[in-house]
Tab-separated table of C-alpha atoms in Angstrom:
chain	number	residue	atom	x	y	z
A	296	MET	CA	-20.407	-25.972	10.247
A	297	LEU	CA	-21.536	-25.202	6.695
A	298	TRP	CA	-20.351	-22.205	4.683
A	299	HIS	CA	-21.103	-20.724	1.273
A	300	GLU	CA	-18.013	-20.716	-0.955
A	301	VAL	CA	-17.983	-18.099	-3.735
A	302	THR	CA	-15.426	-18.726	-6.501
A	303	ILE	CA	-14.336	-16.022	-8.956
A	304	HIS	CA	-12.071	-16.814	-11.916
A	305	THR	CA	-10.184	-13.626	-12.715
A	306	THR	CA	-6.703	-12.202	-13.382
A	307	GLU	CA	-3.740	-11.619	-11.090
A	308	ASP	CA	-4.067	-7.903	-11.840
A	309	ALA	CA	-7.573	-7.817	-10.369
A	310	GLN	CA	-7.048	-10.047	-7.347
A	311	GLU	CA	-6.523	-7.321	-4.730
A	312	MET	CA	-9.656	-5.374	-5.672
A	313	ILE	CA	-11.835	-8.481	-5.989
A	314	SER	CA	-10.611	-9.719	-2.606
A	315	ASN	CA	-11.735	-6.375	-1.187
A	316	PHE	CA	-15.131	-6.748	-2.858
A	317	LEU	CA	-15.607	-10.179	-1.261
A	318	TYR	CA	-14.776	-8.834	2.202
A	319	GLU	CA	-17.052	-5.829	1.724
A	320	ALA	CA	-19.866	-8.210	0.756
A	321	GLY	CA	-19.430	-9.927	4.130
A	322	ALA	CA	-16.901	-12.705	3.539
A	323	GLY	CA	-15.454	-14.238	6.703
A	324	GLY	CA	-12.315	-15.298	4.837
A	325	VAL	CA	-10.750	-15.075	1.386
A	326	SER	CA	-8.246	-17.337	-0.383
A	327	ILE	CA	-6.230	-16.448	-3.496
A	328	GLU	CA	-4.581	-18.990	-5.778
A	329	GLU	CA	-2.407	-17.576	-8.543
A	330	SER	CA	-1.063	-19.386	-11.573
A	331	GLY	CA	1.578	-21.982	-10.710
A	332	THR	CA	3.022	-22.212	-14.208
A	333	LEU	CA	6.725	-22.973	-14.478
A	334	SER	CA	7.162	-20.107	-16.950
A	335	LYS	CA	6.544	-17.566	-14.166
A	336	GLU	CA	9.739	-15.944	-12.946
A	337	ARG	CA	10.410	-16.996	-9.354
A	338	ASN	CA	12.950	-16.054	-6.741
A	339	THR	CA	15.399	-18.949	-6.244
A	340	ARG	CA	18.152	-17.090	-4.389
A	341	TYR	CA	17.698	-19.291	-1.316
A	342	GLY	CA	17.765	-22.586	-3.176
A	343	GLU	CA	14.056	-23.074	-3.890
A	344	LEU	CA	13.438	-25.620	-6.649
A	345	TYR	CA	10.373	-25.333	-8.886
A	346	ASP	CA	10.330	-28.451	-11.078
A	347	GLN	CA	6.547	-29.014	-11.244
A	348	PRO	CA	3.660	-26.611	-11.865
A	349	LEU	CA	1.978	-25.687	-8.587
A	350	ASN	CA	-1.512	-25.848	-10.171
A	351	ASP	CA	-3.304	-25.850	-13.519
A	352	ILE	CA	-4.388	-22.192	-13.443
A	353	PRO	CA	-3.353	-20.494	-16.737
A	354	GLU	CA	-0.572	-17.914	-16.588
A	355	GLY	CA	-1.764	-14.481	-15.499
A	356	GLU	CA	-5.011	-15.796	-14.040
A	357	ALA	CA	-6.138	-16.331	-10.456
A	358	VAL	CA	-8.924	-18.104	-8.599
A	359	ILE	CA	-10.312	-16.217	-5.609
A	360	LYS	CA	-12.670	-17.768	-3.082
A	361	GLY	CA	-14.717	-16.046	-0.421
A	362	TYR	CA	-16.475	-17.784	2.473
A	363	TYR	CA	-19.841	-16.688	3.853
A	364	ALA	CA	-21.879	-17.860	6.830
A	365	ASP	CA	-24.623	-20.401	6.153
A	366	SER	CA	-27.326	-17.802	6.863
A	367	THR	CA	-26.069	-15.385	4.173
A	368	ASP	CA	-28.396	-14.393	1.326
A	369	MET	CA	-26.177	-15.563	-1.526
A	370	ASP	CA	-28.400	-14.160	-4.273
A	371	ALA	CA	-27.817	-10.716	-2.776
A	372	VAL	CA	-24.053	-11.333	-2.534
A	373	ILE	CA	-23.791	-12.395	-6.188
A	374	GLU	CA	-25.975	-9.457	-7.214
A	375	GLU	CA	-23.563	-7.104	-5.408
A	376	LEU	CA	-20.348	-8.697	-6.701
A	377	THR	CA	-21.225	-9.082	-10.406
A	378	PRO	CA	-21.409	-5.386	-11.397
A	379	ARG	CA	-18.457	-4.428	-9.167
A	380	VAL	CA	-16.184	-6.958	-10.846
A	381	ALA	CA	-17.336	-5.891	-14.329
A	382	GLU	CA	-16.809	-2.220	-13.425
A	383	LEU	CA	-13.055	-2.804	-12.954
A	384	ARG	CA	-12.620	-2.480	-16.736
A	385	GLU	CA	-13.636	1.178	-16.491
A	386	TYR	CA	-10.585	1.736	-14.250
A	387	GLY	CA	-8.121	-0.046	-16.528
A	388	ILE	CA	-8.119	-3.318	-14.559
A	389	ASP	CA	-8.847	-6.468	-16.570
A	390	PRO	CA	-10.984	-8.888	-14.512
A	391	GLY	CA	-10.562	-11.624	-17.125
A	392	LYS	CA	-13.240	-14.310	-17.360
A	393	SER	CA	-15.067	-12.948	-14.314
A	394	LEU	CA	-16.807	-16.280	-13.822
A	395	ILE	CA	-18.657	-16.254	-10.486
A	396	SER	CA	-20.147	-19.347	-8.850
A	397	TRP	CA	-20.937	-20.568	-5.360
A	398	LYS	CA	-21.552	-23.808	-3.480
A	399	ILE	CA	-22.055	-25.061	0.069
A	400	VAL	CA	-18.980	-26.561	1.745
A	401	ASP	CA	-18.163	-28.018	5.136
A	402	GLU	CA	-15.792	-25.906	7.252
A	403	ASP	CA	-13.153	-28.654	7.448
A	404	GLU	CA	-13.142	-28.877	3.657
A	405	TRP	CA	-11.783	-25.359	3.201
A	406	ALA	CA	-10.339	-24.323	6.551
A	407	HIS	CA	-7.667	-27.016	6.595
A	408	ALA	CA	-7.291	-28.414	3.063
A	409	TRP	CA	-4.874	-25.622	2.074
A	410	LYS	CA	-2.391	-26.747	4.717
A	411	GLN	CA	-1.114	-29.571	2.523
A	412	TYR	CA	0.415	-26.938	0.211
A	413	PHE	CA	2.046	-24.814	2.952
A	414	LYS	CA	5.550	-26.172	3.556
A	415	PRO	CA	8.626	-24.748	5.342
A	416	LEU	CA	9.973	-21.885	3.252
A	417	ARG	CA	13.307	-20.078	3.405
A	418	VAL	CA	12.436	-16.454	2.656
A	419	SER	CA	15.762	-14.744	3.391
A	420	GLU	CA	19.332	-15.485	4.402
A	421	ARG	CA	18.305	-15.866	8.047
A	422	LEU	CA	14.545	-16.463	8.131
A	423	THR	CA	12.574	-19.635	7.473
A	424	ILE	CA	8.809	-19.871	7.891
A	425	LYS	CA	7.662	-23.190	9.320
A	426	PRO	CA	4.003	-24.212	9.576
A	427	THR	CA	3.305	-25.576	13.036
A	428	TRP	CA	2.170	-28.922	11.601
A	429	GLU	CA	5.392	-29.524	9.618
A	430	GLU	CA	8.699	-30.977	10.832
A	431	TYR	CA	11.832	-29.015	9.940
A	432	THR	CA	15.511	-29.050	10.930
A	433	PRO	CA	17.428	-25.743	10.606
A	434	GLU	CA	20.203	-25.835	8.022
A	435	SER	CA	22.552	-23.577	9.999
A	436	PRO	CA	22.939	-22.107	13.530
A	437	ASP	CA	22.139	-18.623	12.162
A	438	GLU	CA	18.775	-19.665	10.751
A	439	ALA	CA	15.774	-18.239	12.631
A	440	ILE	CA	12.488	-20.152	12.477
A	441	ILE	CA	9.115	-18.391	12.376
A	442	GLU	CA	6.517	-20.827	13.717
A	443	LEU	CA	3.245	-19.983	11.994
A	444	ASP	CA	-0.392	-20.998	11.845
A	445	PRO	CA	-2.055	-18.173	9.912
A	446	GLY	CA	-5.601	-19.455	10.303
A	447	MET	CA	-7.907	-17.066	8.424
A	448	ALA	CA	-5.498	-14.105	8.572
A	449	PHE	CA	-3.379	-12.938	5.643
A	450	GLY	CA	0.332	-13.644	5.822
A	451	THR	CA	1.924	-17.043	5.257
A	452	GLY	CA	5.136	-15.645	3.824
A	453	THR	CA	4.541	-17.339	0.495
A	454	HIS	CA	3.185	-14.149	-1.090
A	455	PRO	CA	5.917	-11.955	-2.635
A	456	THR	CA	4.882	-8.885	-0.616
A	457	THR	CA	5.359	-10.651	2.729
A	458	ALA	CA	8.731	-12.007	1.659
A	459	LEU	CA	9.822	-8.565	0.395
A	460	CYS	CA	8.990	-7.005	3.769
A	461	LEU	CA	10.829	-9.706	5.707
A	462	ARG	CA	13.952	-9.259	3.569
A	463	ALA	CA	13.829	-5.491	4.026
A	464	LEU	CA	13.513	-5.947	7.795
A	465	GLU	CA	16.502	-8.295	7.757
A	466	LYS	CA	18.543	-5.727	5.883
A	467	ASN	CA	17.665	-2.842	8.206
A	468	ILE	CA	17.401	-4.294	11.710
A	469	SER	CA	20.789	-4.195	13.396
A	470	GLY	CA	19.552	-4.792	16.957
A	471	GLY	CA	17.521	-2.921	19.556
A	472	GLU	CA	15.018	-1.177	17.268
A	473	GLU	CA	11.414	-0.542	18.267
A	474	VAL	CA	9.003	-1.400	15.450
A	475	ILE	CA	5.340	-0.787	14.568
A	476	ASP	CA	3.685	-3.331	12.236
A	477	VAL	CA	0.575	-1.790	10.630
A	478	GLY	CA	-1.965	-4.318	9.332
A	479	THR	CA	-0.183	-7.212	11.020
A	480	GLY	CA	-2.453	-9.992	9.721
A	481	SER	CA	-1.024	-13.280	10.994
A	482	GLY	CA	1.723	-11.391	12.855
A	483	ILE	CA	4.437	-12.799	10.627
A	484	LEU	CA	6.305	-9.498	10.167
A	485	ALA	CA	6.191	-8.720	13.885
A	486	VAL	CA	7.620	-12.142	14.742
A	487	GLY	CA	10.225	-11.842	11.994
A	488	ALA	CA	11.328	-8.431	13.288
A	489	MET	CA	11.877	-9.816	16.791
A	490	LEU	CA	13.834	-12.831	15.549
A	491	LEU	CA	16.058	-10.444	13.583
A	492	GLY	CA	16.955	-8.486	16.729
A	493	ALA	CA	14.304	-5.830	17.325
A	494	LYS	CA	13.813	-4.697	20.918
A	495	SER	CA	10.000	-4.713	20.787
A	496	VAL	CA	7.121	-4.570	18.296
A	497	LEU	CA	3.652	-3.046	18.382
A	498	ALA	CA	1.435	-4.993	15.935
A	499	LEU	CA	-1.797	-3.284	14.813
A	500	ASP	CA	-4.793	-4.541	12.852
A	501	LEU	CA	-8.414	-3.488	12.534
A	502	ASP	CA	-9.623	-7.043	11.870
A	503	PRO	CA	-10.408	-8.904	15.122
A	504	VAL	CA	-9.774	-12.244	13.364
A	505	ALA	CA	-6.277	-11.064	12.439
A	506	VAL	CA	-5.644	-9.777	15.965
A	507	GLU	CA	-6.551	-13.157	17.436
A	508	SER	CA	-4.398	-14.984	14.871
A	509	ALA	CA	-1.426	-12.663	15.488
A	510	ARG	CA	-1.628	-13.164	19.242
A	511	GLU	CA	-1.679	-16.936	18.781
A	512	ASN	CA	1.390	-16.824	16.528
A	513	VAL	CA	3.226	-14.518	18.920
A	514	ALA	CA	2.579	-17.091	21.645
A	515	LEU	CA	3.722	-19.951	19.395
A	516	ASN	CA	7.057	-18.154	19.057
A	517	LYS	CA	7.195	-17.363	22.805
A	518	LEU	CA	7.410	-13.621	22.159
A	519	GLU	CA	4.486	-12.338	24.264
A	520	LYS	CA	6.837	-10.195	26.397
A	521	PHE	CA	8.174	-8.389	23.335
A	522	ILE	CA	5.258	-8.111	20.881
A	523	THR	CA	2.092	-6.199	21.787
A	524	VAL	CA	-0.876	-6.889	19.496
A	525	LYS	CA	-3.662	-4.298	19.424
A	526	GLU	CA	-6.925	-3.957	17.515
A	527	SER	CA	-6.357	-0.451	16.200
A	528	ASP	CA	-5.105	1.751	13.382
A	529	LEU	CA	-2.083	4.032	13.353
A	530	LEU	CA	-4.126	7.241	13.278
A	531	SER	CA	-5.922	6.354	16.525
A	532	LEU	CA	-2.588	5.470	18.089
A	533	LEU	CA	-1.229	8.929	17.275
A	534	GLY	CA	-4.288	10.644	18.753
A	535	GLY	CA	-6.107	11.336	15.472
A	536	GLU	CA	-9.743	10.698	14.606
A	537	GLY	CA	-9.038	7.113	13.563
A	538	VAL	CA	-8.903	5.576	10.133
A	539	ALA	CA	-12.477	4.351	10.489
A	540	ASP	CA	-13.724	7.943	10.117
A	541	THR	CA	-11.581	8.807	7.097
A	542	ALA	CA	-11.394	7.875	3.427
A	543	ALA	CA	-9.115	5.016	4.422
A	544	GLY	CA	-11.875	3.634	6.624
A	545	GLU	CA	-14.251	3.537	3.671
A	546	MET	CA	-11.757	1.463	1.681
A	547	TRP	CA	-10.709	-0.783	4.572
A	548	PRO	CA	-13.867	-2.825	5.249
A	549	SER	CA	-12.859	-3.976	8.722
A	550	ALA	CA	-12.620	-0.384	9.965
A	551	ARG	CA	-15.589	0.474	12.147
A	552	PRO	CA	-16.997	3.952	12.891
A	553	GLY	CA	-15.625	5.467	16.055
A	554	HIS	CA	-12.999	2.762	16.409
A	555	THR	CA	-10.045	3.549	18.682
A	556	LEU	CA	-7.329	1.518	20.364
A	557	GLU	CA	-9.501	-1.421	21.474
A	558	GLY	CA	-12.039	1.034	22.826
A	559	THR	CA	-9.501	3.063	24.806
A	560	PRO	CA	-9.582	6.838	24.121
A	561	ALA	CA	-6.320	8.040	22.567
A	562	GLU	CA	-5.533	10.300	25.536
A	563	GLN	CA	-5.568	7.272	27.845
A	564	VAL	CA	-3.167	5.194	25.762
A	565	THR	CA	0.221	4.914	27.495
A	566	GLU	CA	3.593	3.785	26.239
A	567	ASP	CA	3.469	0.901	28.706
A	568	SER	CA	0.271	-0.365	27.072
A	569	LEU	CA	1.844	-0.108	23.613
A	570	GLY	CA	5.105	-1.888	24.381
A	571	VAL	CA	7.060	0.718	22.364
A	572	THR	CA	8.028	4.357	22.855
A	573	LEU	CA	6.936	6.792	20.161
A	574	PRO	CA	8.476	7.816	17.875
A	575	VAL	CA	9.955	4.483	16.755
A	576	LYS	CA	12.817	3.483	14.487
A	577	ILE	CA	10.890	1.349	11.971
A	578	VAL	CA	7.308	1.148	10.706
A	579	VAL	CA	6.396	-1.751	8.413
A	580	ALA	CA	3.098	-2.114	6.531
A	581	ASN	CA	2.101	-4.806	4.050
A	582	ILE	CA	-1.315	-3.609	2.900
A	583	LEU	CA	-3.070	-2.328	-0.213
A	584	ALA	CA	-1.400	0.533	-2.077
A	585	GLU	CA	-4.671	2.476	-1.972
A	586	ILE	CA	-4.497	2.378	1.834
A	587	ILE	CA	-0.761	3.081	2.052
A	588	VAL	CA	-1.096	6.435	0.303
A	589	LEU	CA	-3.738	7.603	2.765
A	590	PHE	CA	-1.581	7.550	5.901
A	591	THR	CA	1.991	8.312	4.819
A	592	ASP	CA	1.848	11.550	6.858
A	593	ASP	CA	0.919	9.559	9.959
A	594	VAL	CA	3.783	7.117	9.452
A	595	TYR	CA	6.129	10.096	9.145
A	596	ARG	CA	4.876	11.376	12.531
A	597	ALA	CA	5.364	7.947	14.123
A	598	LEU	CA	9.043	7.717	13.099
A	599	GLN	CA	12.190	9.142	14.652
A	600	PRO	CA	14.398	11.350	12.445
A	601	GLY	CA	16.356	8.880	10.363
A	602	GLY	CA	13.677	6.226	10.917
A	603	LEU	CA	12.585	3.833	8.170
A	604	TYR	CA	9.242	3.006	6.593
A	605	ILE	CA	9.145	-0.426	4.932
A	606	THR	CA	5.992	-0.990	2.916
A	607	SER	CA	4.639	-3.443	0.365
A	608	GLY	CA	1.341	-4.856	-0.846
A	609	ILE	CA	1.989	-2.699	-3.911
A	610	TYR	CA	1.215	-4.044	-7.380
A	611	LYS	CA	3.530	-2.783	-10.109
A	612	ASP	CA	0.974	-0.412	-11.625
A	613	LYS	CA	0.684	1.416	-8.282
A	614	GLU	CA	4.435	1.973	-7.805
A	615	GLY	CA	4.329	5.589	-8.974
A	616	LEU	CA	1.277	6.357	-6.841
A	617	VAL	CA	2.986	5.159	-3.668
A	618	ALA	CA	6.326	6.775	-4.528
A	619	ASN	CA	4.626	10.153	-4.977
A	620	ALA	CA	2.764	9.807	-1.677
A	621	LEU	CA	5.939	8.909	0.218
A	622	GLN	CA	7.905	11.805	-1.238
A	623	GLY	CA	4.966	14.161	-0.692
A	624	SER	CA	5.058	13.342	3.027
A	625	GLY	CA	8.774	14.136	3.217
A	626	PHE	CA	10.245	10.637	2.884
A	627	GLU	CA	13.397	9.881	0.932
A	628	ILE	CA	13.068	6.619	-0.989
A	629	MET	CA	16.126	4.573	-0.030
A	630	GLU	CA	15.432	1.331	-1.887
A	631	VAL	CA	12.840	-0.221	-4.194
A	632	SER	CA	12.641	-4.025	-4.248
A	633	ARG	CA	10.638	-6.142	-6.680
A	634	GLU	CA	9.517	-9.738	-6.946
A	635	GLU	CA	7.274	-10.991	-9.729
A	636	ASP	CA	4.786	-8.120	-10.214
A	637	TRP	CA	5.040	-6.749	-6.679
A	638	VAL	CA	6.992	-3.823	-5.231
A	639	ALA	CA	8.329	-2.868	-1.785
A	640	PHE	CA	9.705	0.487	-0.678
A	641	THR	CA	12.183	1.320	2.054
A	642	ALA	CA	11.868	5.031	2.757
A	643	GLY	CA	13.711	7.174	5.279
A	644	LYS	CA	12.475	10.085	7.377
A	645	ARG	CA	14.638	13.090	6.627
């Protein structure tokens, strides 16, 4: 199968917004490659060794690629993307070179080539992420292995925000907690939570591609009895109008008007169908900061008193925005973790 590959040379600061633009223009998948320079500060607490540059992308820059079906009108896509990328400067975001190009590629060329760079990765004291196609022997009896094939869904564990969430889960799961994973992507956080001792996890995503990928990864880890994956948003789950009909829905391109819990009216959703009992002990969300701030009240409702909200996907310039939203909803910020230019919050319900 042939696809159109759009390539945008930009900055790391602009990567989240440009990725959104590509999806909103109809991309079926997006890849992000940041600078692999050795001068970039990296987390080596678990023995990772960085002795060679990972790529030749200059420091602070990024290359983002979006993939469009063969039938797509690419002139229209480029016409839509060009002014949106340039407009970022008006909002204080530097898009850098903003070079946009496209070419036709074969599906195998892009869908699998990235796998050669995805190797087993120790992300915390207890968790290691292992691609299904790689061989790996645990280094200790306490090491838990997340088997993963992310496909086209976000979440390989190599991005700082995913690793920050996994470490926060490790720190706060003591055993028996019920967890909701909002924007589950590949399902990596849901699987990680179970391996760390959670009782059960409800994994939610509005993207049907992500839902399919998460279910496959749950099965790979033999956790189907403990992780329930649903195509939904948290607001629908709680009996609200659904994120698709709110400002969040406008910013989250995979939200669809009138969307509920996989077509089931909220009043018909039962705890048995969710796999968890509301309110829960932990909610985790690794999504855009602009989305996080729009449903902090709903997360507060979904948590037990004393429950925890672990959230990342937050670039450093949005830290204050998210902190204010959390505190405005009644949360107490318990911990702020950082890696490279990314931030994660652990906040408690008072």
